[in-house]
């Protein structure tokens, strides 16, 4: 009941933020909603206590000292306690205890409800952190339905999703504030985070644990779709890459297959099978480039491929000495990978 | 000069020196990848007729030889480009051991870079065009670290695989036994 | 008078006792192959194992892969007199795994890279060289051969010697004069494919399979026409049913192997193209049913996290029609293999007592540590019993056929899994066992190794390894690294077992005289009494022995034993390749298991032929 009446607070706070796609007050996921409710209750209780303590402090400062009662040194002889003081102290103790218990109980219930929503995931995704991009594998009991993608996730609304987190090199942290909390990706361990999205939309998350020179440019995008849209997306992503349709795209593919690109990247359905960098099979269907560093566009794609080191200095993708015609061909081909 | 003032002057001087010492090497996040810097050809230890000497080491190679970020990148590339599959972590397998002092085709950094770029007749693949020259130099520098050549403060102190081999910071230096090792 | 009586008595006694045991004579003493059918032990299938003519024309001796020579001149009693008759240097010092072939007075030797073929004239003293054929394979193929540049043998058929080269060619050469008859290119080294296996000629077809399970190569078995070398059929081991030649005749015994296009459905999308399942081991053939039996290799990469699913049709046993290649049945020995337990080991065709009659079976000492007895008509597993120490598997459920893996010993990304037994080469690797129809026992030379394994994402670059694992191997419990086990396939237990200090990488030979021959990695060529396992003879060769010993009847009627000593292969790579054991992961982990081998042997490639004195 307490929770219900305070439900308006998260909405208020949500209205306060100017964007919802990467905000702790985004309130788009069940976990986030539960967190915000807990936050509101804590705020309320602590505000009351804070105000009361400040009030007492001010009263104490402003009250003049009566003569004779000043400089009382404790002589060891007990004075009889002032009845009002005694009642006040007992009352204050009761208020504090009730307040703390309220916090503890709401915290317990929030934790429990978050754990319950995580208990029966219907979708499982394994996200592996690399310097400085995100690898994602959608797990499936049917091996031929497993999907390998990078940097952009699609999840269905209302469906409990468990994301298993691993790291290939250093500690990263998966932070998706609008939908869920934060969880570290620790090499040598498997951690996980649970999401139950409530609202469709596009949300941004990023790495929240310093992981090297380009930690600031390690973001990812999560699209929350309706269930039928999500299934369509999954099916479409399982398709191998479309064959190049124009001679320019074919030249671009040939360049990729015979040069440095194929050493690191994978394009399903072709001999290009590198597993070091992000999977490119449906690269053009993503909204961002280089893990959220640049928005996806033809110009940015040219920029990125021509000189990744000037966009994201220190990234593992090297600057490849390419002719301008090769660059155009490669971009033309990559654009077809929807 | 009063004693506290002198003390603080000394401390300030020492701090300045320390700060200057921090920038001990350049990390190249390269917009300038030395294209064409790995020489083509098959140069291996050999006879130089007429009393000749082996060609001097390319000065650009010095950028990589004792450079910690380059060695770290080389270590990462060594695993990712499947060098581990043939050469293990220096012990060899399909390919010869890289941590000992025997070099079939020369153990100088430019000779190793050439081996990587051009391949060798008994099965070493040719990586020119598949790796940038910058990446090849980094790999060559890392390969040399497997036999303890670079200085110990530049090599990686952490292996990425299950710990089995002596850490590179403790690997003894094995001078390559090879006639063509000017610039040891 | 008393002396005469004593002499007569003595003579009578010696005559009668001479009749009791098989007396060695200079004439052909042969135990006939057709053992009484009511013997209560396993016997070789008669159609696949005809009477011994004293030759050795195919690597397994016969289609049943018995590796049994019925010649009985050499016995445990007279082997003390066995001596070296002649030697021959093959001019190579890589691992020598092939058996010499002997056909009517000529011996043929096929070497590891560069795959030179020699013919020696056994009718002349010292067996001089008759001719030599040099196929000149591409030197770069040495860079994509995972486990030594070995060759597992040639085969003789209809006047031709047929063999494979490391760079993926199959060549037929005239057995009399060494001239090439045909040459077919089957493998592509640019994709990491090589061929190391010994071909088999059956039903007029030359059966050839590829290697490359560690290189991301898609495995296959091909049949070439024996006369022309042209491709007749090719069956892949991953991919859609039409590539695997699975059609209406395919009737797997277990439900897990039934379905359409399982070769794609049990893999993540597109990964089956790099899937592995090469066929680099042994094929057996039943002439009665015209069915071939063989196993497929490991799926790629070793890091199983990258390939969820059962990964059909790798690490399993196929039966196919030799004429069309159509699959008849399949049993997946190790679905979703996590330890590199290729299943290419030999399938011995035997008939075992069953009820009132006999049941045709396959006897397979498996790589994964189980000895399988399977009905070869249907693929049903009759028994699967562990023949060594193991903790990676918990058992085989005979109802479903499924092997169960110990989850604590499963390698997972991000952790090191320690003390996994058996190690990646398994309880027994490629080196085949021998079956004696006299004793009914299978003589298995094998290893006792455990390993630590860690896996990481493998990067696929064609022509380079696709493994994703670091392995370190060491001796298993008991302190011995090799063993010869005499296994009773009916009682499913060892009758005797002798331990060897070093892992055993050599095949076994069983003879009618009651002997078992094998070689050790440090060069001891040993003979054991087949009934008791007692060592009755040994000879120190110049290099470690990993090659198949054979026995043949020479032109002079004597029984000869021949073996080529040349250490190498996966086990001997530390010697052959001068690897550095300071890195325990060298040679995919094997270097650590045989760190002491370089002190015990050196590379070589010498043929040794032994016989009793005239």
Tab-separated table of N, CA and C in Angstrom, chain C residues 433-480:
chain	number	residue	atom	x	y	z
C	433	UNK	N	45.289	-51.273	-32.671
C	433	UNK	CA	45.498	-52.501	-31.924
C	433	UNK	C	45.449	-53.689	-32.877
C	434	UNK	N	45.791	-54.842	-32.370
C	434	UNK	CA	45.770	-56.064	-33.169
C	434	UNK	C	44.817	-57.051	-32.507
C	435	UNK	N	44.189	-57.878	-33.326
C	435	UNK	CA	43.239	-58.863	-32.811
C	435	UNK	C	43.733	-60.244	-33.193
C	436	UNK	N	43.780	-61.126	-32.231
C	436	UNK	CA	44.207	-62.489	-32.532
C	436	UNK	C	43.001	-63.404	-32.504
C	437	UNK	N	42.666	-64.030	-33.642
C	437	UNK	CA	41.537	-64.958	-33.623
C	437	UNK	C	41.857	-66.244	-32.869
C	438	UNK	N	43.135	-66.445	-32.539
C	438	UNK	CA	43.512	-67.639	-31.786
C	438	UNK	C	43.139	-67.456	-30.323
C	439	UNK	N	43.519	-66.307	-29.763
C	439	UNK	CA	43.208	-66.075	-28.354
C	439	UNK	C	41.885	-65.357	-28.176
C	440	UNK	N	41.384	-64.714	-29.245
C	440	UNK	CA	40.160	-63.941	-29.117
C	440	UNK	C	40.340	-62.632	-28.382
C	441	UNK	N	41.586	-62.193	-28.217
C	441	UNK	CA	41.835	-60.967	-27.464
C	441	UNK	C	42.245	-59.834	-28.407
C	442	UNK	N	41.974	-58.624	-27.965
C	442	UNK	CA	42.420	-57.442	-28.695
C	442	UNK	C	43.609	-56.877	-27.935
C	443	UNK	N	44.728	-56.700	-28.611
C	443	UNK	CA	45.944	-56.199	-27.966
C	443	UNK	C	46.057	-54.715	-28.256
C	444	UNK	N	45.863	-53.928	-27.203
C	444	UNK	CA	45.734	-52.486	-27.369
C	444	UNK	C	46.975	-51.787	-26.819
C	445	UNK	N	47.815	-51.191	-27.690
C	445	UNK	CA	48.919	-50.378	-27.174
C	445	UNK	C	48.388	-48.962	-26.975
C	446	UNK	N	48.458	-48.444	-25.768
C	446	UNK	CA	47.817	-47.148	-25.574
C	446	UNK	C	48.565	-46.302	-24.555
C	447	UNK	N	47.919	-45.230	-24.091
C	447	UNK	CA	48.592	-44.237	-23.263
C	447	UNK	C	47.800	-44.002	-21.983
C	448	UNK	N	48.449	-43.394	-21.032
C	448	UNK	CA	47.817	-43.078	-19.751
C	448	UNK	C	48.218	-41.651	-19.395
C	449	UNK	N	47.501	-40.673	-19.992
C	449	UNK	CA	47.859	-39.275	-19.794
C	449	UNK	C	46.635	-38.494	-19.331
C	450	UNK	N	46.860	-37.502	-18.521
C	450	UNK	CA	45.819	-36.558	-18.126
C	450	UNK	C	46.269	-35.158	-18.532
C	451	UNK	N	45.347	-34.191	-18.479
C	451	UNK	CA	45.713	-32.874	-18.982
C	451	UNK	C	45.028	-31.748	-18.210
C	452	UNK	N	45.652	-30.560	-18.298
C	452	UNK	CA	44.995	-29.307	-17.916
C	452	UNK	C	44.623	-28.621	-19.217
C	453	UNK	N	43.435	-28.040	-19.249
C	453	UNK	CA	42.987	-27.431	-20.506
C	453	UNK	C	42.295	-26.109	-20.231
C	454	UNK	N	42.637	-25.090	-20.999
C	454	UNK	CA	41.889	-23.835	-20.915
C	454	UNK	C	41.497	-23.449	-22.333
C	455	UNK	N	40.314	-22.897	-22.478
C	455	UNK	CA	39.826	-22.569	-23.811
C	455	UNK	C	39.621	-21.061	-23.923
C	456	UNK	N	39.783	-20.553	-25.134
C	456	UNK	CA	39.577	-19.135	-25.410
C	456	UNK	C	39.016	-19.038	-26.826
C	457	UNK	N	38.415	-17.901	-27.168
C	457	UNK	CA	37.795	-17.827	-28.502
C	457	UNK	C	38.841	-18.020	-29.598
C	458	UNK	N	38.536	-18.893	-30.525
C	458	UNK	CA	39.450	-19.176	-31.626
C	458	UNK	C	39.086	-18.303	-32.812
C	459	UNK	N	40.100	-17.775	-33.460
C	459	UNK	CA	39.895	-16.935	-34.633
C	459	UNK	C	40.063	-17.785	-35.873
C	460	UNK	N	39.130	-17.671	-36.832
C	460	UNK	CA	39.261	-18.484	-38.029
C	460	UNK	C	39.973	-17.701	-39.120
C	461	UNK	N	41.130	-18.174	-39.506
C	461	UNK	CA	41.837	-17.649	-40.677
C	461	UNK	C	42.220	-18.881	-41.484
C	462	UNK	N	41.688	-18.998	-42.702
C	462	UNK	CA	41.934	-20.197	-43.506
C	462	UNK	C	43.426	-20.414	-43.668
C	463	UNK	N	43.851	-21.655	-43.462
C	463	UNK	CA	45.264	-21.965	-43.591
C	463	UNK	C	46.046	-21.829	-42.299
C	464	UNK	N	45.365	-21.460	-41.219
C	464	UNK	CA	46.034	-21.370	-39.915
C	464	UNK	C	45.213	-22.179	-38.921
C	465	UNK	N	45.794	-22.499	-37.766
C	465	UNK	CA	45.063	-23.351	-36.825
C	465	UNK	C	43.798	-22.698	-36.289
C	466	UNK	N	42.794	-23.508	-36.049
C	466	UNK	CA	41.494	-23.063	-35.523
C	466	UNK	C	41.236	-23.921	-34.301
C	467	UNK	N	41.864	-23.560	-33.187
C	467	UNK	CA	41.881	-24.445	-32.023
C	467	UNK	C	41.246	-23.772	-30.816
C	468	UNK	N	41.837	-22.670	-30.336
C	468	UNK	CA	41.252	-21.973	-29.198
C	468	UNK	C	41.449	-22.685	-27.883
C	469	UNK	N	42.531	-23.427	-27.740
C	469	UNK	CA	42.734	-24.132	-26.481
C	469	UNK	C	44.220	-24.195	-26.150
C	470	UNK	N	44.515	-24.115	-24.861
C	470	UNK	CA	45.876	-24.361	-24.381
C	470	UNK	C	45.824	-25.609	-23.534
C	471	UNK	N	46.699	-26.526	-23.828
C	471	UNK	CA	46.655	-27.836	-23.168
C	471	UNK	C	48.024	-28.139	-22.606
C	472	UNK	N	48.031	-28.791	-21.474
C	472	UNK	CA	49.289	-29.267	-20.913
C	472	UNK	C	49.029	-30.689	-20.425
C	473	UNK	N	49.806	-31.650	-20.915
C	473	UNK	CA	49.556	-33.056	-20.561
C	473	UNK	C	50.656	-33.599	-19.663
C	474	UNK	N	50.308	-34.640	-18.939
C	474	UNK	CA	51.288	-35.273	-18.047
C	474	UNK	C	50.801	-36.690	-17.768
C	475	UNK	N	51.648	-37.485	-17.149
C	475	UNK	CA	51.302	-38.877	-16.896
C	475	UNK	C	50.095	-38.996	-15.987
C	476	UNK	N	49.300	-40.019	-16.226
C	476	UNK	CA	48.114	-40.245	-15.407
C	476	UNK	C	48.443	-41.000	-14.133
C	477	UNK	N	47.411	-41.319	-13.369
C	477	UNK	CA	47.657	-42.022	-12.107
C	477	UNK	C	48.324	-43.372	-12.341
C	478	UNK	N	49.220	-43.717	-11.457
C	478	UNK	CA	49.923	-44.991	-11.590
C	478	UNK	C	51.376	-44.797	-11.941
C	479	UNK	N	51.718	-43.595	-12.427
C	479	UNK	CA	53.122	-43.316	-12.697
C	479	UNK	C	53.634	-43.865	-14.007
C	480	UNK	N	52.779	-44.462	-14.830
C	480	UNK	CA	53.232	-44.952	-16.127
C	480	UNK	C	52.480	-44.178	-17.198
